[in-house]
Short mmCIF file of C-alpha atoms in Angstrom, two decimals:
data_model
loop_
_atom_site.label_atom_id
_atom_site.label_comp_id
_atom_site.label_asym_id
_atom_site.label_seq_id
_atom_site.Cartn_x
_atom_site.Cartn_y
_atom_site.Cartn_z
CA UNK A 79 150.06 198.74 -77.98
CA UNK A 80 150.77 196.98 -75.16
CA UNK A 81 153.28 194.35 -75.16
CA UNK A 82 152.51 190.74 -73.87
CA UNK A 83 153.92 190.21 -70.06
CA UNK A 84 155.45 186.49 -69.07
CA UNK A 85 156.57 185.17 -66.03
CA UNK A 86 160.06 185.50 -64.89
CA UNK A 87 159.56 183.36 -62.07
CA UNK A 88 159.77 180.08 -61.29
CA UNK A 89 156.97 177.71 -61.21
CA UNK A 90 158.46 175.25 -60.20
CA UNK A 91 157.76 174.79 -56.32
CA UNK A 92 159.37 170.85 -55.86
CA UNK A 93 162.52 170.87 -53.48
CA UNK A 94 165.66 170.67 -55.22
CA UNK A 95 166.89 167.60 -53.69
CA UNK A 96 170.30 165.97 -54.00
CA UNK A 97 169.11 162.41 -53.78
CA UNK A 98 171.22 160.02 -55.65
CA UNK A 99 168.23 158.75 -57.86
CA UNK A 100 167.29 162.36 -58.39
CA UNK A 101 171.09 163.42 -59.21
CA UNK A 102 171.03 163.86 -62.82
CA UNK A 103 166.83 165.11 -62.41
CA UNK A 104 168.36 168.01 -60.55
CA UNK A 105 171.33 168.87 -62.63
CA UNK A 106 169.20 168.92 -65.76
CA UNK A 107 166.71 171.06 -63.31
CA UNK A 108 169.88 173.73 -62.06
CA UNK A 109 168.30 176.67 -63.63
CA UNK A 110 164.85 177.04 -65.07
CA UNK A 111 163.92 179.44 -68.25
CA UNK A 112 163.03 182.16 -65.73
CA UNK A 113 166.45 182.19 -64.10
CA UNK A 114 167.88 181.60 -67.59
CA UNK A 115 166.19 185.17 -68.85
CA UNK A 116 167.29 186.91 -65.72
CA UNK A 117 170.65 185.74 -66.24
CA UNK A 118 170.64 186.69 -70.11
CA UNK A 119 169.21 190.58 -68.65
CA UNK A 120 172.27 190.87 -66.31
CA UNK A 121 174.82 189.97 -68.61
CA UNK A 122 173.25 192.24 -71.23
CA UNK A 123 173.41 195.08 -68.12
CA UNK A 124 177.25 194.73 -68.39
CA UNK A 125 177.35 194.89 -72.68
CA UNK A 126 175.30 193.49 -75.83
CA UNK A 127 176.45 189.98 -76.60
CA UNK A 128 175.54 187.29 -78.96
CA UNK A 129 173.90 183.78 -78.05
CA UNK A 130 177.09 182.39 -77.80
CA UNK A 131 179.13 184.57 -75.38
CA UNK A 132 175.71 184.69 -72.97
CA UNK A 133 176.17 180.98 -72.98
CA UNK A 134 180.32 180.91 -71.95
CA UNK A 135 179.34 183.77 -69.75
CA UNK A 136 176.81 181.63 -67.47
CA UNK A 137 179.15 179.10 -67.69
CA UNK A 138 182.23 181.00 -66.61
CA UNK A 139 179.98 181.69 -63.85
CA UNK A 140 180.20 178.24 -62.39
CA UNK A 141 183.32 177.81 -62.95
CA UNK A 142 182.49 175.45 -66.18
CA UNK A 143 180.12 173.31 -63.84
CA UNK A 144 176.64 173.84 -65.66
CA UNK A 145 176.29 174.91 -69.07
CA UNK A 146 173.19 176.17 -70.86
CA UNK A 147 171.95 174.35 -73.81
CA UNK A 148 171.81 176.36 -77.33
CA UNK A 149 168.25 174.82 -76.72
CA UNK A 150 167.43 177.24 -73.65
CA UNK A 151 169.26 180.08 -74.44
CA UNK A 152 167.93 180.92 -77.86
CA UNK A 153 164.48 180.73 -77.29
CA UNK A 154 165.23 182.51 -74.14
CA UNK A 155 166.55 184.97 -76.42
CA UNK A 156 163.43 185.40 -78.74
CA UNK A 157 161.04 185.59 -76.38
CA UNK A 158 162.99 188.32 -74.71
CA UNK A 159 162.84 190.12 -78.49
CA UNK A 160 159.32 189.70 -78.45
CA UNK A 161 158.42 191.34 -75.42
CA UNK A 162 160.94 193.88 -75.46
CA UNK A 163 162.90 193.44 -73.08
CA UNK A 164 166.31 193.23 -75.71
CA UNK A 165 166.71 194.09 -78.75
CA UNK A 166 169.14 192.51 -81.66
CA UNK A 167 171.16 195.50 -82.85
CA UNK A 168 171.51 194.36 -86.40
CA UNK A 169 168.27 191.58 -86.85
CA UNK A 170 169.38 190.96 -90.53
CA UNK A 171 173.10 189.52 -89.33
CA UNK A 172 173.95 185.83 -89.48
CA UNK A 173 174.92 185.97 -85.47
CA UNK A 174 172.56 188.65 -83.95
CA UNK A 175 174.24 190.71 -80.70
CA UNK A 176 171.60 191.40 -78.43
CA UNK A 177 171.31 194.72 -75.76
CA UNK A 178 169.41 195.44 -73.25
CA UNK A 179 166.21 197.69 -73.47
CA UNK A 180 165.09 199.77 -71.01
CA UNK A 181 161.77 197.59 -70.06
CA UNK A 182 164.53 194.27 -69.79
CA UNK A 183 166.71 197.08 -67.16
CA UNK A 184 163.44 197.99 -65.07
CA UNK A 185 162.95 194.40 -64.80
CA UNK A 186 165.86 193.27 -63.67
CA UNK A 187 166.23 195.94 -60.99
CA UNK A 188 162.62 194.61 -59.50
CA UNK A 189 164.27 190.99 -59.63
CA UNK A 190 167.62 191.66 -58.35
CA UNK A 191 166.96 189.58 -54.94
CA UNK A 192 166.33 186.18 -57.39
CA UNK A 193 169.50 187.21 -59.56
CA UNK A 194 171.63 187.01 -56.73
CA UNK A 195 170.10 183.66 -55.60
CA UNK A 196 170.56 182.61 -59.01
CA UNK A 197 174.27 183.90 -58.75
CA UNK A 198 174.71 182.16 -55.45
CA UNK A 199 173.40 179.21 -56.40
CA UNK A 200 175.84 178.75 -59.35
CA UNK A 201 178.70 180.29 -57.51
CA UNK A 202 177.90 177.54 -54.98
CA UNK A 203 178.41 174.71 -57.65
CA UNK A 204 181.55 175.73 -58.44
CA UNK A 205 182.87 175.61 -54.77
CA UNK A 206 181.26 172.08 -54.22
CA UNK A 207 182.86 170.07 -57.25
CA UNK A 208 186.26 172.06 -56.01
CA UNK A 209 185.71 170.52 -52.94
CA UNK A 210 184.39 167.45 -53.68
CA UNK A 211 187.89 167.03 -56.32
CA UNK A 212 190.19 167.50 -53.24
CA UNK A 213 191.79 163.68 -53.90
CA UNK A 214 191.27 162.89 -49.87
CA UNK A 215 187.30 163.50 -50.17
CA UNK A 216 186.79 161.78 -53.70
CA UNK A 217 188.66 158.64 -51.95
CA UNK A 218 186.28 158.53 -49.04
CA UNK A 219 183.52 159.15 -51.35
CA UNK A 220 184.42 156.21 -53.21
CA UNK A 221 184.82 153.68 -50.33
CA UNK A 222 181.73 154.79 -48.81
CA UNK A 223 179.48 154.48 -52.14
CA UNK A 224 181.96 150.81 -52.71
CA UNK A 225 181.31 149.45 -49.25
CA UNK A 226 177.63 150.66 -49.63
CA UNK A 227 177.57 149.33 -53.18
CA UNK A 228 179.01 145.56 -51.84
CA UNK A 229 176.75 145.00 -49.10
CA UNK A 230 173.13 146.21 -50.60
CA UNK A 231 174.09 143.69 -53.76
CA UNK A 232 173.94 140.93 -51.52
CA UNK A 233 170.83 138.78 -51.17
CA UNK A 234 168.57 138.44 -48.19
CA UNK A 235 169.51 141.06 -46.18
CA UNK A 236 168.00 141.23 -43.11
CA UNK A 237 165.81 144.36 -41.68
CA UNK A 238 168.39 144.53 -38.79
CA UNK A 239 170.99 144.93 -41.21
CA UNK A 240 169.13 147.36 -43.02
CA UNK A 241 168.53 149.68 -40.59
CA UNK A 242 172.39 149.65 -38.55
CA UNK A 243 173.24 150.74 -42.49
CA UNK A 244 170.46 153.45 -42.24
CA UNK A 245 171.46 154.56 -39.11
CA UNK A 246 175.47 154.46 -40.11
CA UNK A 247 174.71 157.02 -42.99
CA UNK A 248 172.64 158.81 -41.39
CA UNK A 249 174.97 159.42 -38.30
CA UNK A 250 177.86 159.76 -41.19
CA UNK A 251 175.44 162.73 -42.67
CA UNK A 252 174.63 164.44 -38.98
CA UNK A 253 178.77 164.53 -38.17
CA UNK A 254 179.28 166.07 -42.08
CA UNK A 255 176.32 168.35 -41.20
CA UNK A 256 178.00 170.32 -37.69
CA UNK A 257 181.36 169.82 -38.68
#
């Protein structure tokens, strides 16, 4: 019998933008279930695990900066079960320990190039809340989003004035950008 297929990649094809209104969007949006079952197949390459350790172990991976939900991970899990890919190597324990099955190996070694953008792509979180913590940068984080925050809450600002503030960021953003 063959076993049902599902996609491992990502449908989602939006930008992942770091717009201020779209902040916590794009947090929530770090990793999609794909990424989350490639994830769960390379830690299982390394040693079974439960739920649990899979979870500290993507989050050790950023440093603590993005945490999977019990709600992604577990489902992740079963529908990993289901198609073979792992197997729980005792399904009548309380706190099943999951390995890796031979189908789950194949396809991570056809997906390795997305695992190490995944990888990357956490590893890069981690570096930019370091960075972003270093007490000179969080100060002139906060007097720019402060001076930004005083003058849009004033009344009846003028186009002119709207667009030297538009032009100040985005000069700010081009120096940041080839430093």
């Amino acid at each position: 019998m063959k076993r049902p297929q599902f996609p491992f990649t990502s449908s989602d094809s939006e930008p992942r933008t770091a717009c201020v209104s779209q902040r916590k969007k794009r947090r929530e949006k770090m990793l999609d279930g794909s990424d989350i079952r490639l994830l769960v197949l390379h830690f299982l390459s390394q040693g079974d695990a439960h739920g649990y350790e899979l979870i500290k172990a993507i989050e050790d991976l950023s440093k603590g900066e993005y945490t999977p939900s019990p709600g992604i991970i577990y489902p992740s899990l079963t529908l990993l079960e289901e198609t073979a890919m792992i197997a729980a190597i005792d399904p009548q324990a309380a706190r099943k320990a999951y390995r890796l099955e031979p189908q789950g190996r194949d396809w991570l070694q056809q997906n390795q190039s997305d695992l190490v953008t995944i990888v990357q792509r956490l590893s890069s979180l981690a570096v930019l809340v370091h960075n972003r913590s270093v007490p000179e940068v969080e100060r002139a984080i906060h007097n720019m989003k402060t001076a930004l925050n005083s003058r849009l809450s004033q009344q009846d600002i003028s186009q002119e004035t709207l667009y030297a503030i538009v032009d100040a960021l985005d000069e700010a953003a081009k120096k940041i950008e080839r430093s």
